[in-house]
Amino acid sequence: MAEHTRASITIDATPAEVMAVIADFAAYPAWTGEVKEVEVLESAADGRAAQVRLLLDAGAIRDEHVLAYTWDGDREVAWTLVKSQMLRTLDGSYTLAGVGTGATEVTYQLAVDVKIPMLGMIKRKAEKVIIDRALAGLKKRVEG
């Protein structure tokens, strides 16, 4: 992954409980404000999604894209962009590490590149907003 933005949060749940929420794509519209529609296009042998179509509506940005996912148990999930109308790159990952008794540190890493020209500083700020919202939403969903 080239230039990327990264942030972490601690969630009061086990890595397996956190990963179960991350892997439940059908529920994304309920807890991620921007994701309006999700369709799992392909599943891996373990039953987890391998390719997913997402319809995003973040006000000024409305896009439909397909992401390919790779899973490493309950330790990590990574994704890469397959196709999009507005994006050239959307590579990211959630890395989970158990901390203490029953808590998990979740690190979200993201690299975004849009098809229209945009300053790197603005891209990093957009990545930070996406990451912060996603981590807050994930924490609320898992702990709620």
Coordinates of C-alpha atoms in Angstrom, one line a residue:
M1 CA 0.0 0.0 0.0
A2 CA 1.5 3.4 -1.0
E3 CA 0.6 6.5 0.9
H4 CA -2.1 5.7 3.5
T5 CA -3.8 6.9 6.6
R6 CA -4.0 4.8 9.7
A7 CA -5.9 5.0 13.1
S8 CA -6.7 2.6 15.9
I9 CA -9.4 2.2 18.5
T10 CA -10.0 -0.2 21.4
I11 CA -13.3 -2.0 21.5
D12 CA -14.7 -3.9 24.5
A13 CA -15.1 -7.2 22.7
T14 CA -13.0 -10.2 21.5
P15 CA -11.4 -10.2 18.1
A16 CA -13.9 -12.8 16.9
E17 CA -16.9 -10.7 18.0
V18 CA -15.4 -7.6 16.2
M19 CA -14.6 -9.6 13.1
A20 CA -18.1 -11.0 13.0
V21 CA -19.5 -7.4 12.8
I22 CA -17.0 -6.5 10.1
A23 CA -17.9 -9.6 8.1
D24 CA -21.6 -9.0 8.3
F25 CA -21.9 -6.8 5.2
A26 CA -25.7 -7.0 5.1
A27 CA -25.8 -5.0 8.3
Y28 CA -23.5 -2.2 7.0
P29 CA -26.4 0.2 6.0
A30 CA -27.6 0.1 9.6
W31 CA -24.3 1.3 11.2
T32 CA -22.2 2.9 8.5
G33 CA -23.8 6.2 7.5
E34 CA -22.5 6.3 3.9
V35 CA -23.2 2.7 2.8
K36 CA -26.7 2.6 1.4
E37 CA -26.7 -0.8 -0.3
V38 CA -24.5 -3.9 -0.2
E39 CA -24.4 -7.1 -2.3
V40 CA -22.0 -10.0 -1.7
L41 CA -21.1 -11.0 -5.3
E42 CA -18.8 -13.9 -4.4
S43 CA -17.9 -15.8 -1.2
A44 CA -14.7 -17.6 -0.3
A45 CA -14.5 -21.3 0.8
D46 CA -14.9 -20.3 4.5
G47 CA -18.2 -18.5 3.7
R48 CA -16.8 -15.0 4.2
A49 CA -17.3 -12.4 1.4
A50 CA -14.6 -12.5 -1.3
Q51 CA -16.2 -9.7 -3.5
V52 CA -18.7 -7.1 -2.5
R53 CA -20.6 -4.4 -4.3
L54 CA -21.3 -1.3 -2.2
L55 CA -23.4 1.8 -3.0
L56 CA -22.1 4.8 -1.1
D57 CA -23.8 8.1 -0.6
A58 CA -21.8 10.6 1.3
G59 CA -23.5 13.8 0.3
A60 CA -21.3 15.2 -2.4
I61 CA -19.8 11.8 -3.2
R62 CA -22.1 9.1 -4.5
D63 CA -20.3 6.0 -5.9
E64 CA -20.8 2.4 -6.5
H65 CA -17.8 0.2 -6.3
V66 CA -16.7 -3.5 -6.0
L67 CA -14.1 -4.5 -3.5
A68 CA -12.2 -7.8 -3.3
Y69 CA -11.6 -9.1 0.3
T70 CA -9.0 -11.4 1.8
W71 CA -9.3 -12.7 5.3
D72 CA -6.8 -13.9 7.8
G73 CA -9.0 -15.6 10.4
D74 CA -10.1 -13.0 13.1
R75 CA -6.7 -11.2 12.8
E76 CA -7.1 -9.2 9.6
V77 CA -9.3 -8.4 6.6
A78 CA -7.9 -6.5 3.7
W79 CA -9.6 -5.2 0.5
T80 CA -8.7 -3.8 -2.8
L81 CA -10.7 -2.0 -5.4
V82 CA -12.0 -4.0 -8.4
K83 CA -14.0 -1.3 -10.1
S84 CA -15.5 2.1 -9.3
Q85 CA -16.9 5.1 -11.1
M86 CA -15.0 7.7 -9.1
L87 CA -12.1 5.9 -7.5
R88 CA -8.8 4.7 -8.9
T89 CA -7.7 3.1 -5.6
L90 CA -9.4 2.0 -2.5
D91 CA -7.1 -0.3 -0.5
G92 CA -7.6 -0.9 3.1
S93 CA -7.5 -3.2 6.1
Y94 CA -8.7 -3.8 9.6
T95 CA -6.1 -5.5 11.8
L96 CA -7.4 -6.9 15.1
A97 CA -5.2 -7.6 18.2
G98 CA -6.6 -8.9 21.5
V99 CA -5.6 -6.6 24.4
G100 CA -6.2 -7.4 28.1
T101 CA -9.2 -9.5 28.9
G102 CA -11.9 -9.4 26.2
A103 CA -10.9 -6.2 24.4
T104 CA -9.5 -5.7 20.9
E105 CA -7.4 -3.0 19.4
V106 CA -8.6 -2.4 15.8
T107 CA -6.3 -0.7 13.4
Y108 CA -7.8 0.6 10.2
Q109 CA -5.5 1.5 7.3
L110 CA -6.8 3.1 4.1
A111 CA -5.4 4.5 0.8
V112 CA -7.7 6.3 -1.6
D113 CA -7.1 7.7 -5.0
V114 CA -9.8 9.4 -7.0
K115 CA -10.0 9.7 -10.7
I116 CA -10.3 13.5 -10.6
P117 CA -7.2 15.5 -9.6
M118 CA -7.0 16.2 -5.9
L119 CA -4.2 17.4 -3.6
G120 CA -2.6 14.7 -1.5
M121 CA -3.3 16.7 1.7
I122 CA -7.0 16.7 0.9
K123 CA -7.0 13.0 0.1
R124 CA -5.3 12.2 3.5
K125 CA -7.9 14.4 5.3
A126 CA -10.7 12.5 3.5
E127 CA -9.1 9.2 4.5
K128 CA -8.9 10.3 8.1
V129 CA -12.6 11.3 8.1
I130 CA -13.6 7.9 6.6
I131 CA -11.4 6.0 9.1
D132 CA -12.6 7.9 12.1
R133 CA -16.3 7.5 11.2
A134 CA -15.8 3.8 10.4
L135 CA -14.0 3.0 13.7
A136 CA -16.6 5.0 15.8
G137 CA -19.4 3.2 14.0
L138 CA -17.8 -0.2 14.4
K139 CA -17.2 0.4 18.2
K140 CA -20.8 1.6 18.7
R141 CA -22.2 -1.4 16.7
V142 CA -20.0 -4.0 18.5
E143 CA -20.4 -2.6 22.0
G144 CA -24.1 -1.6 21.6

